[in-house]
Short mmCIF file of C-alpha atoms in Angstrom, two decimals:
data_model
loop_
_atom_site.label_atom_id
_atom_site.label_comp_id
_atom_site.label_asym_id
_atom_site.label_seq_id
_atom_site.Cartn_x
_atom_site.Cartn_y
_atom_site.Cartn_z
CA UNK A 74 -0.15 0.19 -0.19
CA UNK A 75 1.18 3.50 -0.59
CA UNK A 76 2.79 5.14 2.47
CA UNK A 77 -0.50 8.27 3.22
CA UNK A 78 2.10 10.91 2.19
CA UNK A 79 3.03 9.48 -1.35
CA UNK A 80 -0.65 9.07 -2.25
CA UNK A 81 -1.47 12.47 -1.16
CA UNK A 82 1.48 14.20 -3.16
CA UNK A 83 0.01 11.84 -6.49
CA UNK A 84 -3.19 12.58 -6.30
CA UNK A 85 -1.97 16.48 -5.96
CA UNK A 86 0.16 15.58 -9.39
CA UNK A 87 -3.25 14.31 -10.83
CA UNK A 88 -4.24 16.79 -14.22
CA UNK A 89 -7.83 18.27 -13.54
CA UNK A 90 -10.16 20.20 -16.19
CA UNK A 91 -9.72 23.95 -15.83
CA UNK A 92 -13.10 25.84 -16.57
CA UNK A 93 -12.96 26.55 -19.63
CA UNK A 94 -12.50 23.07 -20.72
CA UNK A 95 -15.74 22.45 -18.18
CA UNK A 96 -18.12 25.25 -19.29
CA UNK A 97 -16.48 24.06 -22.85
CA UNK A 98 -17.88 20.38 -22.43
CA UNK A 99 -21.21 21.40 -20.84
CA UNK A 100 -21.50 23.71 -23.96
CA UNK A 101 -21.57 21.08 -26.14
CA UNK A 102 -23.76 18.56 -24.21
CA UNK A 103 -25.80 21.19 -24.64
CA UNK A 104 -25.97 21.46 -28.56
CA UNK A 105 -25.98 17.83 -28.92
CA UNK A 106 -28.89 17.45 -26.66
CA UNK A 107 -30.14 20.86 -28.81
CA UNK A 108 -30.04 18.54 -32.04
CA UNK A 109 -31.22 15.08 -30.86
CA UNK A 110 -34.59 16.62 -29.60
CA UNK A 111 -34.63 18.96 -32.80
CA UNK A 112 -33.91 15.17 -34.78
CA UNK A 113 -37.18 14.33 -32.22
CA UNK A 114 -39.60 16.92 -33.37
CA UNK A 115 -38.95 15.65 -36.82
CA UNK A 116 -39.35 12.41 -36.62
CA UNK A 117 -42.25 13.17 -35.00
CA UNK A 118 -43.61 15.65 -37.50
CA UNK A 119 -42.79 13.51 -40.78
CA UNK A 120 -44.39 10.12 -39.18
CA UNK A 121 -47.72 12.99 -38.45
CA UNK A 122 -47.18 13.80 -42.35
CA UNK A 123 -47.06 10.10 -42.91
CA UNK A 124 -50.11 8.77 -41.57
CA UNK A 125 -52.61 12.69 -43.08
CA UNK A 126 -51.32 12.04 -46.26
CA UNK A 127 -52.66 8.55 -45.57
CA UNK A 128 -55.69 9.62 -43.88
CA UNK A 129 -55.99 11.93 -47.11
CA UNK A 130 -55.99 9.15 -49.44
CA UNK A 131 -57.77 6.60 -47.70
CA UNK A 132 -61.23 9.75 -48.04
CA UNK A 133 -60.67 10.53 -51.65
CA UNK A 134 -60.93 6.94 -52.60
CA UNK A 135 -63.92 6.66 -50.33
CA UNK A 136 -65.40 9.80 -51.78
CA UNK A 137 -65.45 8.15 -54.98
CA UNK A 138 -66.27 4.32 -54.21
CA UNK A 139 -69.64 6.33 -52.51
CA UNK A 140 -70.38 8.20 -55.96
CA UNK A 141 -69.92 4.42 -57.67
CA UNK A 142 -72.38 3.52 -55.75
CA UNK A 143 -74.98 5.93 -55.52
CA UNK A 144 -75.56 6.94 -58.87
CA UNK A 145 -72.05 8.53 -59.90
CA UNK A 146 -72.56 11.16 -57.47
CA UNK A 147 -70.87 12.20 -54.02
CA UNK A 148 -72.52 12.38 -50.41
CA UNK A 149 -74.58 15.53 -49.27
CA UNK A 150 -72.82 18.10 -47.29
CA UNK A 151 -76.11 17.08 -45.01
CA UNK A 152 -77.61 13.86 -45.53
CA UNK A 153 -81.91 15.14 -46.27
CA UNK A 154 -83.10 12.64 -43.95
CA UNK A 155 -80.59 11.41 -41.36
CA UNK A 156 -78.78 15.25 -40.90
CA UNK A 157 -75.60 13.77 -40.78
CA UNK A 158 -72.19 15.68 -42.67
CA UNK A 159 -70.42 14.12 -45.49
CA UNK A 160 -67.76 12.60 -43.29
CA UNK A 161 -70.74 11.26 -40.67
CA UNK A 162 -72.63 9.64 -43.85
CA UNK A 163 -69.17 7.54 -44.81
CA UNK A 164 -69.19 6.20 -41.74
CA UNK A 165 -73.08 5.58 -41.11
CA UNK A 166 -73.50 3.87 -44.12
CA UNK A 167 -70.26 1.72 -43.76
CA UNK A 168 -68.26 2.97 -46.46
CA UNK A 169 -65.76 4.10 -44.04
CA UNK A 170 -65.02 1.89 -41.03
CA UNK A 171 -63.92 4.12 -37.95
CA UNK A 172 -63.63 7.98 -37.64
CA UNK A 173 -60.54 8.06 -37.01
CA UNK A 174 -59.46 8.72 -40.24
CA UNK A 175 -60.87 11.74 -39.77
CA UNK A 176 -58.52 13.33 -37.30
CA UNK A 177 -55.17 14.22 -38.19
CA UNK A 178 -52.18 14.25 -35.81
CA UNK A 179 -51.17 17.90 -36.71
CA UNK A 180 -54.65 18.97 -35.82
CA UNK A 181 -53.83 20.94 -32.93
CA UNK A 182 -57.21 23.25 -32.59
CA UNK A 183 -59.03 23.08 -29.50
CA UNK A 184 -62.69 22.32 -29.89
CA UNK A 185 -65.76 23.17 -27.85
CA UNK A 186 -67.58 19.79 -28.65
CA UNK A 187 -66.69 16.60 -27.67
CA UNK A 188 -66.29 14.27 -30.12
CA UNK A 189 -63.73 13.00 -32.94
CA UNK A 190 -61.99 16.23 -33.91
CA UNK A 191 -62.90 16.30 -37.64
CA UNK A 192 -59.65 17.59 -39.09
CA UNK A 193 -60.84 17.43 -43.06
CA UNK A 194 -62.84 19.56 -44.83
CA UNK A 195 -64.51 19.32 -47.95
CA UNK A 196 -64.79 22.14 -51.52
CA UNK A 197 -67.42 23.67 -51.10
CA UNK A 198 -69.26 26.81 -53.14
CA UNK A 199 -68.92 28.69 -50.36
CA UNK A 200 -65.97 31.09 -51.76
CA UNK A 201 -66.57 30.72 -55.20
CA UNK A 202 -67.78 33.20 -57.87
CA UNK A 203 -70.62 30.82 -59.04
CA UNK A 204 -72.07 34.31 -60.72
CA UNK A 205 -69.27 33.64 -63.01
CA UNK A 206 -70.17 29.99 -64.08
CA UNK A 207 -67.94 27.86 -61.86
CA UNK A 208 -68.76 25.22 -60.74
CA UNK A 209 -66.86 23.28 -57.50
CA UNK A 210 -67.55 19.28 -55.81
CA UNK A 211 -69.82 20.48 -53.86
CA UNK A 212 -72.46 23.03 -53.83
CA UNK A 213 -72.82 26.52 -51.49
CA UNK A 214 -74.26 24.75 -47.68
CA UNK A 215 -77.90 25.56 -47.49
CA UNK A 216 -78.40 25.36 -51.57
CA UNK A 217 -81.41 23.48 -51.47
CA UNK A 218 -81.42 22.97 -55.36
CA UNK A 219 -77.85 22.20 -56.04
CA UNK A 220 -76.41 18.62 -55.68
CA UNK A 221 -72.87 17.90 -55.26
CA UNK A 222 -71.21 17.00 -58.48
CA UNK A 223 -71.04 13.73 -60.53
CA UNK A 224 -67.28 12.82 -59.97
CA UNK A 225 -66.82 11.91 -63.57
CA UNK A 226 -67.80 15.67 -64.73
CA UNK A 227 -65.00 17.20 -61.87
CA UNK A 228 -61.36 18.17 -63.54
CA UNK A 229 -58.80 15.46 -61.74
CA UNK A 230 -56.74 18.61 -60.76
CA UNK A 231 -59.50 19.54 -58.23
CA UNK A 232 -59.10 19.57 -54.98
CA UNK A 233 -61.94 17.23 -53.08
CA UNK A 234 -60.66 17.68 -49.49
CA UNK A 235 -57.91 18.74 -47.34
CA UNK A 236 -56.66 19.30 -43.86
CA UNK A 237 -58.64 22.11 -42.68
CA UNK A 238 -60.23 21.90 -38.63
CA UNK A 239 -63.82 23.50 -40.63
CA UNK A 240 -64.74 26.22 -38.57
CA UNK A 241 -65.17 29.85 -38.47
CA UNK A 242 -62.84 30.24 -35.49
CA UNK A 243 -60.60 27.81 -33.32
CA UNK A 244 -63.52 27.27 -30.96
CA UNK A 245 -65.72 26.20 -33.06
CA UNK A 246 -63.45 22.75 -35.17
CA UNK A 247 -65.65 20.14 -36.40
CA UNK A 248 -66.25 17.03 -34.75
CA UNK A 249 -67.39 14.21 -37.25
CA UNK A 250 -71.60 13.81 -35.99
CA UNK A 251 -71.92 17.26 -35.37
CA UNK A 252 -73.50 19.42 -37.57
CA UNK A 253 -70.70 21.65 -38.91
CA UNK A 254 -70.44 21.60 -42.44
CA UNK A 255 -67.87 24.89 -43.50
CA UNK A 256 -66.02 23.88 -46.81
CA UNK A 257 -62.10 24.72 -46.84
CA UNK A 258 -60.96 28.32 -46.12
CA UNK A 259 -60.26 30.00 -49.01
CA UNK A 260 -56.95 30.55 -47.83
CA UNK A 261 -56.09 27.61 -45.99
CA UNK A 262 -55.13 26.82 -42.61
CA UNK A 263 -51.38 26.22 -42.52
CA UNK A 264 -50.96 22.71 -40.26
CA UNK A 265 -47.10 21.31 -38.75
CA UNK A 266 -45.85 24.44 -37.71
CA UNK A 267 -47.52 26.43 -39.93
CA UNK A 268 -45.46 24.33 -42.71
CA UNK A 269 -49.00 23.63 -45.19
CA UNK A 270 -51.30 21.39 -45.47
CA UNK A 271 -52.19 17.88 -47.56
CA UNK A 272 -54.73 17.72 -50.18
CA UNK A 273 -56.64 15.12 -52.33
CA UNK A 274 -57.83 16.11 -55.43
CA UNK A 275 -60.17 14.09 -57.56
CA UNK A 276 -57.99 12.13 -59.55
CA UNK A 277 -57.30 10.69 -56.45
CA UNK A 278 -53.57 12.28 -55.55
CA UNK A 279 -52.16 13.53 -52.62
CA UNK A 280 -50.13 16.73 -52.26
CA UNK A 281 -48.37 19.06 -49.07
CA UNK A 282 -48.68 22.38 -50.25
CA UNK A 283 -47.87 25.36 -48.65
CA UNK A 284 -50.59 28.50 -48.38
CA UNK A 285 -48.61 30.63 -50.17
CA UNK A 286 -49.22 27.81 -53.14
CA UNK A 287 -52.40 27.55 -52.31
CA UNK A 288 -52.55 31.58 -52.51
CA UNK A 289 -51.91 31.75 -56.30
CA UNK A 290 -55.23 30.86 -57.45
CA UNK A 291 -58.25 31.51 -55.25
CA UNK A 292 -61.39 30.17 -54.31
CA UNK A 293 -62.75 33.32 -54.15
CA UNK A 294 -61.57 34.52 -57.80
CA UNK A 295 -62.18 35.06 -60.81
CA UNK A 296 -58.85 33.34 -63.25
CA UNK A 297 -62.06 33.34 -66.06
CA UNK A 298 -61.11 29.26 -65.82
CA UNK A 299 -58.25 29.04 -65.67
CA UNK A 300 -57.23 25.13 -65.59
CA UNK A 301 -54.33 25.13 -62.94
CA UNK A 302 -57.23 26.37 -60.49
CA UNK A 303 -57.45 23.48 -58.20
CA UNK A 304 -60.74 24.91 -56.19
CA UNK A 305 -62.98 25.40 -59.09
CA UNK A 306 -64.23 25.04 -62.81
CA UNK A 307 -66.21 26.32 -65.72
CA UNK A 308 -68.26 24.33 -67.96
#
């Protein structure tokens, strides 16, 4: 065993860390922790996007299947006999097995109603220039003389459904089974920390678009029937 006096001398000779070295090490650990946290957030956001893209694709496919089984027409915004909105009709009539497909993991808007949140809205005529002869997949809510469009007559690039909480403000967002039937906002609602949202078109394709991309053709503006307009078309 090392004599006590020599042991103390040996310990005093051991190299130590300076204050600068300690602060540098702490800073490096902090940077690494931040990078790991950022990676986790990005991975979670990507998983959310993957789920929502799948939801939109499933909804668009189901809308097409409904039309094939109902004379080519899309479901009513509000069913004339059951009072269900379009999403409730798809579930009630067995075209979708569950409500969860209508809930986007990127939807953080609060609701004032209880129930399964509806994170997707349909493209109705609420914001279109009907007086200029435009058509949209769904008529303006409350127009009892109008019916949804025949799916075969809708141009392939026209939006059917998209991520949108469906209400005029955060507190009134739509819930499956609750009578809220608003269409997509003209300027779109951003999900995923304002990065954008997913939209499903009549041809079955799904795309992620930012608000700026969607505003290139606003639903409430007359573009003279430009075929690139994803909101509406002219016969």
